[in-house]
Amino acid sequence: MANKLFDIIKSDLAELETALHESVVSPVATITEIGNHLIKAGGKRLRPAMFFLAARCSENFDLKRVMPLAVALELIHMASLVHDDVLDSAATRRGEATANAKWGNQLAILAGDYLFAKAFVLVTENGYGERVNNQLSRLLADLSAGELIQNKEIYKASCDTEEYYERIAMKTANFLAISCQLGAHVMGLPEKDVQALYDYGYSVGMAFQLTDDLLDLTGDSKTIGKPAGNDILQGIITLPAIRALETSPDKDELLSIVTNRDMTKEDLNRALEIVRATDGIDFTKNKVEEYLDRARNVLPESIPEDVRAAYMMAADFIAGREF
Amino acid sequence: MANKLFDIIKSDLAELETALHESVVSPVATITEIGNHLIKAGGKRLRPAMFFLAARCSENFDLKRVMPLAVALELIHMASLVHDDVLDSAATRRGEATANAKWGNQLAILAGDYLFAKAFVLVTENGYGERVNNQLSRLLADLSAGELIQNKEIYKASCDTEEYYERIAMKTANFLAISCQLGAHVMGLPEKDVQALYDYGYSVGMAFQLTDDLLDLTGDSKTIGKPAGNDILQGIITLPAIRALETSPDKDELLSIVTNRDMTKEDLNRALEIVRATDGIDFTKNKVEEYLDRARNVLPESIPEDVRAAYMMAADFIAGREF
């Protein structure tokens, strides 16, 4: 999100980096070391960005006041990625070695646990109130449950669209929704604006995850940093493939490939070919547009023009992104 | 702790089992399934027991009020065991298949994450106040940091007694201390009694972990459910071995065994022989007695006789236990 469009929160995001590094300082050197590595490896900081924008809807915006919560949101995200990379035995993320590759699965699992805990320590010692604490713990429960459903269903080609939406809601949309909601809530916006910003975050989050899933099928190593079809290779079925499994003349062949744990590179390429020959990609692109329209329309009238512009551009960014 | 001595909290512990099962009911069937398996596999319920006793120091004891927090404490413990078993690739615990053995590492890691989160959900939706939320999150941070230190140091034979005490404090003593403290705090006991019960829990916890570490060296498969020397086999050095590494005439031989990741069964037996020939066992037993004396002496004057008796017996139980 290091984009000119986000000038309004550029300094917030810059200070976030410092605060993130401070948050992982520990008497246990390995914690500091793993923490700093994860922070330096970067990321879009999408959750804190959404959070800062919501907080900036208030005239009383106070960066010091909201910073620990922004850090907590990113730490929870970071911790869940650390555990994801252990689950997937991933060697790199964003071109950097993963924690499991560098320190082994054991330390990576524990570092993830520590970062989850640290997020809650930060939030509970800054007196945001029990509602915030409760939202964050529910968020973490949903995140793990969403990942759990996804992992449970691998190589099963479960074709249930509803289940797919529920899963990406738990994994991503819910997180962006709560990021917006908390920024608005902590800065004391009226309840109806808090709810509207929650809805914005949810819709943008659905669009974001759908785009992620699209890029996995249409992107290439150069743009997305991993070979196309990685989801299928890992047994994860996303909307375009679900659509293809419903409508393709070659759906039986597709089904036999995506349920095979030992699929070859050729199998994978054939699966991609089958999916791309259907309307699965366009169908998903339309869904992205629907969610983004919903996001743009739900923004409250009352928010400052510069924040509205940034939120609008965030939606455009998601629609147009190729990475 | 299903002991006649604990009649005073017998019904609390019975209701805890029901509440634990309720806490893992989820629309995600796998979560309920893994949760129920873990609960049925049992455990001493030591943390809730300590917590209930502290809460019962108050005349206003209210089981309904304290139950969600008791459940949260046990869920945190359970989640950390689930992750531990993944770290150790353990196949059984208390004679039952571990979650990783039954559902694989991926689901076990996510189930652990979910249980951590669920503990916080329970606590934050029952309005115990931010102090309680903060204590619990610090507890979890310390637990993971303690495990992390332990894992980082495996096969390094780090002989630092201070570091050993710090590690078992983070892993165990701290948890029992906070269990006592929270029971007393939530039921509104005077601050000095809250502190005294914290100190009791801490001392009993140190004694408990020291005994655990002793039994690992002196017990056998029948009594402790795993072969003697399991810690050494996993590269974990505990107090008796630290003592032996300092005082044994065969300390060089011991050092070369315990730092060897490929030690054989014969190596391990030789290491046990060397440790047992020193005063390491007695030295540790004395430490256990010191901590238990401290625990007995720190109990507040004002607490009800039956609670005091139970706390005293908990100390005796730890001193005498062989499993």
XYZ file of C-alpha atoms in Angstrom:
646
model
C 0.000 0.000 0.000
C 3.046 2.257 -0.272
C 1.099 4.268 -2.777
C 0.803 7.995 -3.404
C -2.926 7.475 -3.076
C -2.470 6.761 0.593
C -0.601 9.923 1.506
C -3.143 10.573 4.218
C -1.897 7.611 6.265
C 1.682 7.547 4.993
C 3.150 8.848 8.244
C 0.889 6.556 10.299
C 2.234 3.567 8.384
C 5.808 4.786 8.759
C 5.391 5.044 12.523
C 3.729 1.647 12.526
C 7.009 0.094 11.363
C 8.835 1.527 14.354
C 6.080 0.440 16.723
C 6.092 -3.067 15.244
C 9.815 -3.404 15.863
C 9.347 -2.142 19.428
C 6.570 -4.657 20.024
C 8.836 -7.655 19.417
C 11.687 -6.519 21.646
C 12.003 -9.263 24.253
C 14.537 -10.500 26.806
C 14.367 -13.698 24.751
C 16.725 -12.837 21.887
C 15.204 -15.378 19.494
C 11.800 -13.711 19.776
C 13.253 -10.324 18.839
C 15.222 -11.913 16.018
C 12.267 -13.789 14.495
C 9.986 -10.788 15.022
C 12.347 -8.380 13.272
C 12.823 -10.786 10.393
C 9.061 -11.049 9.883
C 8.574 -7.290 10.066
C 11.420 -6.597 7.644
C 10.018 -9.149 5.200
C 7.278 -6.578 4.759
C 3.732 -6.938 3.555
C 1.039 -4.562 2.405
C 0.040 -3.561 5.981
C -3.482 -3.628 4.598
C -5.159 -4.233 7.965
C -3.465 -1.337 9.794
C -4.069 0.851 6.708
C -7.818 0.141 6.798
C -7.751 0.716 10.553
C -5.927 4.065 10.357
C -8.281 5.311 7.653
C -11.293 4.479 9.818
C -9.707 6.161 12.822
C -8.990 9.212 10.665
C -12.712 9.600 10.067
C -12.761 11.196 13.506
C -11.825 14.835 14.099
C -10.126 13.684 17.279
C -7.759 11.298 15.549
C -4.938 10.482 17.935
C -2.129 8.360 16.511
C -0.597 7.534 19.910
C -3.946 6.287 21.134
C -4.634 4.005 18.192
C -1.104 2.744 17.497
C -1.020 -0.245 19.897
C -4.211 -1.587 18.338
C -2.801 -1.127 14.814
C 0.278 -3.068 15.907
C -1.911 -5.793 17.421
C -3.828 -6.215 14.151
C -0.627 -6.621 12.171
C 0.882 -8.987 14.769
C -2.176 -11.239 14.580
C -1.912 -11.237 10.789
C 1.811 -11.934 10.958
C 1.358 -14.763 13.469
C -1.278 -16.406 11.333
C 1.060 -16.229 8.305
C 3.842 -17.807 10.366
C 1.588 -20.734 11.240
C 0.307 -20.909 7.633
C 3.855 -21.214 6.365
C 4.460 -24.088 8.793
C 1.258 -25.778 7.585
C 2.290 -25.371 3.950
C 5.998 -26.116 4.563
C 6.597 -22.883 2.645
C 10.260 -21.938 2.168
C 9.773 -18.320 1.129
C 7.181 -15.578 1.437
C 7.544 -12.316 -0.470
C 10.980 -13.472 -1.570
C 12.268 -13.819 2.011
C 12.932 -17.057 3.891
C 9.964 -18.046 6.080
C 10.394 -18.432 9.831
C 10.060 -22.208 9.539
C 12.735 -22.310 6.841
C 15.090 -20.184 8.917
C 14.405 -21.398 12.479
C 12.571 -24.706 12.004
C 8.941 -25.625 12.574
C 9.193 -25.777 16.342
C 10.418 -22.247 16.912
C 8.088 -20.969 14.182
C 5.023 -22.461 15.883
C 6.050 -20.999 19.244
C 6.921 -17.626 17.734
C 3.439 -17.539 16.191
C 1.884 -18.332 19.580
C 3.979 -15.614 21.157
C 2.925 -13.015 18.574
C -0.765 -13.870 19.090
C -0.283 -13.435 22.827
C 1.688 -10.228 22.402
C -1.124 -8.738 20.329
C -3.504 -9.349 23.227
C -1.007 -8.020 25.756
C -0.752 -4.767 23.782
C -4.480 -4.365 23.496
C -5.369 -5.282 27.062
C -2.789 -2.967 28.585
C -4.027 0.030 26.651
C -7.549 0.071 28.010
C -9.554 -0.092 24.782
C -12.349 -1.798 26.668
C -13.715 -5.300 26.702
C -15.603 -4.940 23.438
C -12.325 -4.492 21.592
C -10.732 -7.397 23.458
C -13.715 -9.544 22.610
C -13.692 -8.572 18.928
C -10.030 -9.435 18.626
C -10.398 -12.815 20.287
C -13.368 -13.671 18.079
C -11.347 -12.601 15.085
C -8.559 -14.993 16.021
C -11.024 -17.826 16.649
C -12.583 -17.243 13.209
C -9.199 -17.015 11.521
C -8.097 -20.390 12.894
C -11.487 -21.975 12.244
C -11.401 -20.681 8.642
C -7.937 -22.096 8.076
C -9.017 -25.308 9.745
C -11.966 -25.734 7.390
C -9.692 -25.040 4.435
C -7.100 -27.572 5.590
C -9.701 -30.176 6.383
C -11.143 -29.923 2.876
C -7.957 -30.150 0.825
C -8.021 -32.473 -2.156
C -11.738 -32.991 -1.624
C -12.848 -30.561 -4.340
C -15.784 -29.576 -2.178
C -17.892 -27.668 -4.643
C -20.030 -25.739 -2.241
C -20.036 -22.049 -3.183
C -21.587 -21.049 0.146
C -18.842 -22.847 2.012
C -16.233 -21.110 -0.136
C -17.657 -17.672 0.706
C -17.859 -18.549 4.371
C -14.261 -19.700 4.356
C -12.855 -16.562 2.699
C -15.020 -14.433 4.982
C -13.482 -16.109 8.031
C -9.967 -15.930 6.583
C -9.894 -12.413 5.165
C -13.082 -10.343 4.915
C -13.843 -10.566 8.601
C -10.333 -9.356 9.446
C -10.547 -6.269 7.209
C -14.064 -5.584 8.486
C -12.913 -5.646 12.097
C -9.868 -3.507 11.255
C -12.177 -0.772 9.928
C -14.692 -1.245 12.715
C -12.114 -0.984 15.500
C -10.512 2.165 14.072
C -13.916 3.829 13.991
C -14.995 2.476 17.370
C -11.854 3.424 19.270
C -12.035 6.987 17.954
C -15.665 7.174 19.069
C -17.494 7.485 15.732
C -21.282 7.123 15.822
C -22.408 3.488 15.893
C -23.979 3.624 12.414
C -20.696 4.810 10.886
C -18.829 2.096 12.778
C -21.201 -0.445 11.240
C -20.903 1.086 7.747
C -17.118 0.963 7.910
C -17.338 -2.636 9.076
C -19.434 -3.365 5.971
C -16.935 -1.539 3.789
C -14.073 -3.617 5.197
C -16.026 -6.821 4.772
C -16.825 -6.150 1.103
C -13.343 -4.962 0.292
C -11.994 -8.033 2.078
C -14.162 -10.402 0.046
C -12.999 -8.649 -3.146
C -9.401 -8.842 -1.975
C -9.505 -12.589 -1.301
C -11.384 -13.308 -4.537
C -8.668 -11.378 -6.398
C -5.993 -13.326 -4.547
C -7.646 -16.551 -5.627
C -7.962 -15.269 -9.211
C -4.324 -14.221 -9.380
C -3.306 -17.664 -8.214
C -4.861 -19.033 -11.400
C -4.031 -16.257 -13.846
C -0.786 -14.729 -12.546
C 2.720 -15.991 -13.076
C 5.818 -16.335 -10.926
C 7.021 -12.871 -11.836
C 3.900 -11.005 -10.759
C 2.685 -13.024 -7.780
C 5.966 -14.511 -6.577
C 4.823 -18.120 -6.885
C 3.923 -20.362 -9.827
C 0.334 -20.246 -11.101
C -1.958 -22.916 -9.737
C -0.398 -23.106 -6.303
C -3.823 -23.398 -4.650
C -4.832 -26.353 -6.817
C -1.442 -27.938 -6.173
C -2.152 -27.666 -2.449
C -5.625 -29.125 -2.888
C -7.434 -25.829 -2.301
C -10.424 -25.200 -4.538
C -11.374 -21.559 -5.159
C -14.311 -19.955 -6.919
C -13.085 -20.160 -10.558
C -12.358 -23.871 -10.101
C -15.669 -24.470 -8.327
C -17.378 -22.820 -11.273
C -15.390 -24.969 -13.723
C -16.251 -28.117 -11.765
C -19.894 -27.192 -12.271
C -19.891 -26.062 -15.889
C -16.893 -27.436 -17.790
C -17.387 -30.189 -20.389
C -14.147 -31.591 -18.933
C -15.323 -31.439 -15.348
C -14.718 -35.133 -14.676
C -11.123 -34.831 -15.782
C -10.711 -31.689 -13.675
C -12.200 -33.438 -10.667
C -9.807 -36.352 -10.938
C -6.828 -33.994 -11.100
C -7.740 -31.690 -8.214
C -8.495 -34.577 -5.866
C -5.143 -36.238 -6.556
C -2.505 -35.534 -3.925
C 0.186 -36.714 -6.337
C -0.736 -34.530 -9.314
C 2.131 -33.862 -11.716
C 3.129 -30.532 -13.236
C 1.376 -31.661 -16.431
C -1.801 -32.496 -14.510
C -1.727 -29.066 -12.938
C -1.274 -27.318 -16.277
C -4.142 -29.309 -17.735
C -6.325 -28.317 -14.758
C -5.455 -24.653 -15.298
C -6.296 -25.027 -18.988
C -9.690 -26.523 -18.171
C -10.511 -23.799 -15.640
C -9.398 -21.013 -17.979
C -11.566 -22.396 -20.788
C -14.702 -21.867 -18.674
C -16.315 -18.619 -17.559
C -14.904 -19.239 -14.039
C -12.412 -16.372 -14.288
C -14.967 -13.842 -15.602
C -17.575 -15.074 -13.151
C -15.137 -14.391 -10.319
C -14.110 -11.011 -11.738
C -17.765 -10.027 -11.747
C -18.061 -11.052 -8.108
C -15.051 -8.877 -7.311
C -16.754 -5.923 -8.995
C -19.997 -6.592 -7.131
C -18.210 -6.563 -3.778
C -16.242 -3.444 -4.668
C -19.417 -1.623 -5.728
C -20.969 -2.598 -2.444
C -17.872 -1.328 -0.623
C -17.928 2.028 -2.452
C -21.640 2.505 -1.816
C -21.655 1.680 1.851
C -19.152 4.371 2.902
C -20.873 6.811 5.273
C -21.751 10.287 3.912
C -20.226 11.982 6.901
C -16.582 10.883 6.611
C -13.867 13.374 5.590
C -13.313 13.745 1.843
C -9.663 12.698 1.942
C -10.503 9.490 3.817
C -13.349 8.742 1.425
C -10.999 9.277 -1.523
C -8.441 6.906 0.002
C -11.098 4.249 0.674
C -12.347 4.623 -2.910
C -8.826 4.232 -4.201
C -8.275 1.181 -2.017
C -11.218 -0.387 -3.818
C -9.775 0.605 -7.215
C -6.403 -0.737 -6.174
C -7.889 -4.125 -5.321
C -9.823 -4.246 -8.582
C -6.741 -3.444 -10.628
C -4.011 -5.243 -8.764
C -1.859 -7.802 -10.463
C 0.249 -8.900 -7.502
C -6.623 -34.480 41.405
C -9.634 -36.803 41.642
C -8.748 -37.205 45.243
C -10.858 -37.460 48.392
C -8.730 -34.619 49.718
C -10.305 -32.306 47.214
C -13.926 -32.957 48.155
C -14.420 -29.231 48.584
C -14.038 -28.628 44.843
C -15.209 -32.019 43.608
C -18.504 -30.701 42.268
C -16.772 -27.638 40.752
C -14.447 -29.957 38.841
C -17.335 -32.168 37.750
C -19.187 -29.157 36.357
C -15.974 -28.009 34.719
C -16.019 -31.125 32.520
C -19.466 -30.229 31.197
C -18.458 -26.612 30.654
C -15.301 -27.683 28.834
C -17.302 -29.816 26.418
C -19.719 -26.917 25.858
C -16.842 -24.565 25.154
C -15.634 -26.574 22.154
C -19.013 -26.939 20.473
C -18.567 -25.272 17.079
C -20.320 -25.200 13.703
C -16.980 -26.542 12.454
C -17.375 -30.241 13.272
C -13.626 -30.909 13.341
C -13.155 -28.361 16.113
C -15.794 -30.047 18.280
C -14.305 -33.436 17.502
C -10.710 -32.495 18.363
C -11.871 -30.530 21.415
C -13.889 -33.424 22.808
C -11.026 -35.824 22.218
C -8.635 -33.596 24.152
C -11.075 -33.130 27.016
C -11.822 -36.843 27.269
C -8.109 -37.631 27.280
C -8.223 -36.053 30.726
C -5.540 -34.466 32.833
C -5.188 -33.431 36.432
C -7.163 -30.176 35.940
C -4.597 -28.713 38.311
C -5.004 -25.132 37.098
C -8.793 -24.987 37.475
C -8.458 -26.802 40.831
C -6.056 -24.141 42.139
C -8.363 -21.475 40.725
C -11.534 -22.890 42.328
C -9.822 -23.199 45.709
C -8.760 -19.557 45.571
C -12.257 -18.491 44.550
C -13.665 -20.539 47.423
C -11.688 -18.398 49.847
C -14.491 -15.881 49.390
C -17.796 -16.103 51.246
C -19.470 -14.977 48.051
C -18.189 -17.873 45.975
C -20.281 -18.110 42.822
C -19.565 -21.097 40.582
C -21.486 -19.696 37.586
C -19.495 -16.487 37.778
C -16.087 -18.136 37.884
C -16.695 -21.084 35.538
C -15.875 -19.404 32.197
C -12.510 -18.320 33.569
C -11.798 -21.833 34.882
C -12.605 -23.188 31.419
C -10.339 -20.566 29.823
C -7.408 -21.594 32.037
C -7.798 -25.247 31.107
C -8.246 -24.409 27.396
C -5.005 -22.433 27.387
C -3.247 -25.348 29.072
C -4.794 -27.808 26.628
C -3.850 -25.676 23.601
C -0.272 -25.398 24.754
C -0.100 -29.194 25.179
C -1.490 -29.640 21.658
C 1.280 -27.445 20.245
C 3.863 -29.160 22.488
C 2.872 -32.528 21.098
C 3.324 -31.207 17.565
C 6.764 -29.849 18.518
C 7.769 -33.187 20.042
C 6.038 -35.302 17.358
C 4.453 -37.102 20.310
C 2.135 -39.973 19.393
C 0.414 -40.394 22.750
C -0.297 -38.389 25.871
C -1.790 -40.011 28.967
C -2.230 -43.167 26.932
C -4.449 -41.488 24.322
C -3.505 -40.586 20.760
C -2.357 -36.968 20.471
C -4.196 -34.540 18.179
C -1.259 -34.522 15.768
C -1.228 -38.324 15.632
C -4.964 -38.466 15.000
C -5.553 -35.430 12.755
C -2.071 -34.499 11.510
C 0.172 -31.564 12.396
C -1.735 -29.013 10.342
C -5.103 -29.458 12.009
C -3.416 -29.833 15.409
C -1.636 -26.479 15.055
C -4.858 -24.763 13.983
C -6.890 -26.455 16.707
C -4.370 -25.171 19.247
C -4.702 -21.644 17.832
C -8.468 -21.956 17.997
C -8.421 -23.087 21.629
C -6.172 -20.155 22.612
C -8.587 -17.795 20.888
C -11.629 -19.473 22.427
C -10.160 -19.019 25.898
C -9.946 -15.273 25.260
C -13.432 -15.185 23.764
C -14.825 -16.790 26.913
C -13.026 -14.416 29.216
C -13.706 -11.223 27.287
C -17.416 -11.903 26.942
C -17.878 -12.454 30.648
C -16.737 -9.032 31.772
C -13.998 -9.964 34.220
C -12.299 -6.676 33.473
C -9.181 -5.698 31.602
C -6.815 -6.737 34.380
C -7.909 -10.342 33.953
C -7.655 -10.102 30.162
C -4.209 -8.653 30.497
C -3.041 -11.315 32.972
C -4.190 -14.067 30.666
C -2.498 -12.619 27.606
C 0.741 -12.148 29.532
C 0.447 -15.710 30.727
C 0.192 -16.967 27.169
C 3.118 -14.800 26.056
C 5.249 -16.198 28.901
C 4.172 -19.764 28.186
C 5.259 -19.536 24.543
C 8.436 -17.646 25.404
C 9.305 -20.312 28.020
C 8.764 -23.120 25.529
C 10.707 -21.174 22.947
C 13.708 -20.810 25.244
C 13.533 -24.520 26.016
C 13.357 -25.476 22.343
C 16.112 -23.095 21.361
C 18.429 -24.617 23.935
C 17.945 -28.289 23.149
C 21.094 -30.402 22.927
C 23.097 -27.437 24.146
C 23.384 -28.600 27.771
C 23.138 -25.021 28.924
C 24.128 -25.340 32.541
C 22.727 -22.127 33.844
C 20.650 -22.804 36.970
C 19.112 -19.338 36.872
C 17.967 -19.889 33.313
C 16.491 -23.250 34.309
C 14.443 -21.681 37.110
C 13.305 -18.888 34.810
C 12.240 -21.387 32.184
C 10.173 -23.568 34.557
C 8.681 -20.434 36.078
C 7.517 -19.298 32.641
C 6.297 -22.766 31.714
C 4.533 -23.857 34.888
C 4.880 -21.819 38.100
C 3.578 -18.647 36.552
C 0.493 -20.481 35.276
C -0.398 -21.944 38.686
C 0.308 -18.577 40.317
C -2.063 -16.788 37.978
C -4.701 -19.501 38.404
C -4.723 -18.856 42.154
C -4.500 -15.105 41.737
C -7.400 -14.884 39.312
C -9.698 -17.027 41.463
C -9.036 -14.737 44.402
C -9.232 -11.546 42.349
C -12.470 -12.356 40.558
C -14.182 -13.181 43.844
C -12.976 -9.858 45.260
C -10.587 -10.995 48.004
C -8.406 -8.301 49.588
C -5.354 -7.477 47.488
C -2.876 -8.883 50.030
C -4.636 -12.257 49.997
C -4.684 -12.200 46.196
C -0.923 -11.662 46.278
C -0.374 -14.373 48.907
C -2.349 -16.890 46.858
C -0.338 -15.901 43.803
C 2.823 -16.667 45.795
C 1.356 -19.986 46.923
C 0.602 -20.947 43.317
C 4.038 -19.894 42.188
C 5.838 -21.971 44.831
C 3.623 -24.992 44.329
C 4.136 -24.632 40.582
C 7.925 -24.583 40.923
C 7.717 -27.691 43.140
C 5.394 -29.346 40.644
C 7.686 -28.784 37.665
C 10.793 -29.801 39.623
C 8.986 -33.028 40.563
C 8.017 -33.552 36.928
C 11.638 -33.171 35.941
C 12.729 -35.528 38.734
C 10.205 -38.185 37.771
C 11.452 -38.041 34.219
C 14.810 -39.245 35.519
C 13.701 -41.604 38.285
C 10.322 -42.927 37.148
C 9.627 -45.728 34.737
C 7.171 -46.343 31.915
C 4.617 -47.835 34.284
C 4.400 -44.896 36.664
C 4.930 -41.911 34.374
C 3.652 -43.314 31.077
C 6.876 -42.727 29.181
C 10.368 -44.211 29.415
C 12.784 -42.642 31.894
C 15.148 -40.076 30.465
C 12.725 -38.684 27.903
C 13.880 -35.106 28.610
C 17.539 -35.978 28.002
C 16.552 -37.851 24.867
C 14.858 -34.671 23.630
C 17.887 -32.575 24.509
C 16.265 -30.909 27.523
C 18.504 -30.438 30.538
C 16.799 -30.227 33.939
C 18.105 -29.461 37.420
C 19.437 -32.932 38.375
C 21.401 -33.099 35.127
C 22.640 -29.525 35.482
C 23.873 -30.467 38.943
C 25.539 -33.599 37.549
C 27.184 -31.585 34.780
C 28.687 -29.409 37.503
C 29.743 -32.022 40.055
C 30.098 -35.465 38.463
C 33.572 -36.979 37.956
C 32.111 -38.171 34.626
C 30.799 -34.797 33.614
C 32.696 -34.713 30.309
C 31.183 -38.017 29.265
C 27.735 -36.792 30.335
C 28.185 -33.592 28.372
C 29.107 -35.440 25.204
C 26.008 -37.646 25.514
C 23.435 -34.943 26.255
C 24.638 -32.706 23.415
C 24.401 -35.536 20.886
C 21.208 -35.494 18.819
C 21.842 -39.084 17.777
C 22.310 -40.582 21.234
C 21.580 -44.301 21.436
C 19.529 -46.100 24.077
C 22.835 -47.163 25.657
C 24.087 -43.573 25.719
C 20.882 -42.508 27.415
C 21.131 -45.231 30.053
C 24.723 -44.270 30.735
C 23.672 -40.628 31.117
C 20.962 -41.626 33.604
C 23.521 -43.688 35.505
C 25.897 -40.740 35.728
C 23.173 -38.359 36.896
C 21.852 -40.831 39.477
C 25.343 -41.314 40.891
C 25.547 -37.644 41.833
C 23.579 -35.727 44.448
C 21.499 -34.174 41.621
C 18.366 -36.087 42.582
C 18.611 -35.265 46.301
C 19.571 -31.688 45.552
C 16.406 -31.340 43.470
C 14.264 -33.097 46.083
C 15.486 -30.553 48.621
C 14.510 -27.734 46.291
C 11.041 -29.258 45.982
C 10.732 -29.284 49.788
C 11.943 -25.693 50.012
C 9.297 -24.530 47.553
C 6.572 -26.543 49.254
C 7.495 -25.111 52.650
C 7.315 -21.662 51.152
C 3.916 -22.506 49.664
C 2.546 -23.770 52.986
C 3.828 -20.751 54.873
C 2.561 -18.095 52.526
C -1.123 -19.077 52.735
C -3.110 -16.188 54.208
C -4.381 -16.541 57.803
C -7.861 -15.459 56.838
C -8.832 -18.193 54.373
C -11.456 -20.821 55.315
C -10.127 -23.906 57.089
C -11.340 -26.363 54.453
C -9.626 -24.418 51.649
C -6.432 -24.177 53.686
C -6.548 -27.929 54.315
C -6.993 -28.594 50.596
C -4.123 -26.276 49.682
C -1.921 -27.967 52.298
C -2.839 -31.349 50.880
C -2.105 -30.150 47.353
C 1.414 -29.407 48.556
C 1.685 -32.857 50.187
C 0.338 -34.439 47.019
C 3.025 -32.802 44.909
C 5.761 -33.792 47.340
C 4.617 -37.403 47.356
C 3.524 -37.959 43.810
C 5.047 -40.678 41.725
C 3.234 -40.033 38.452
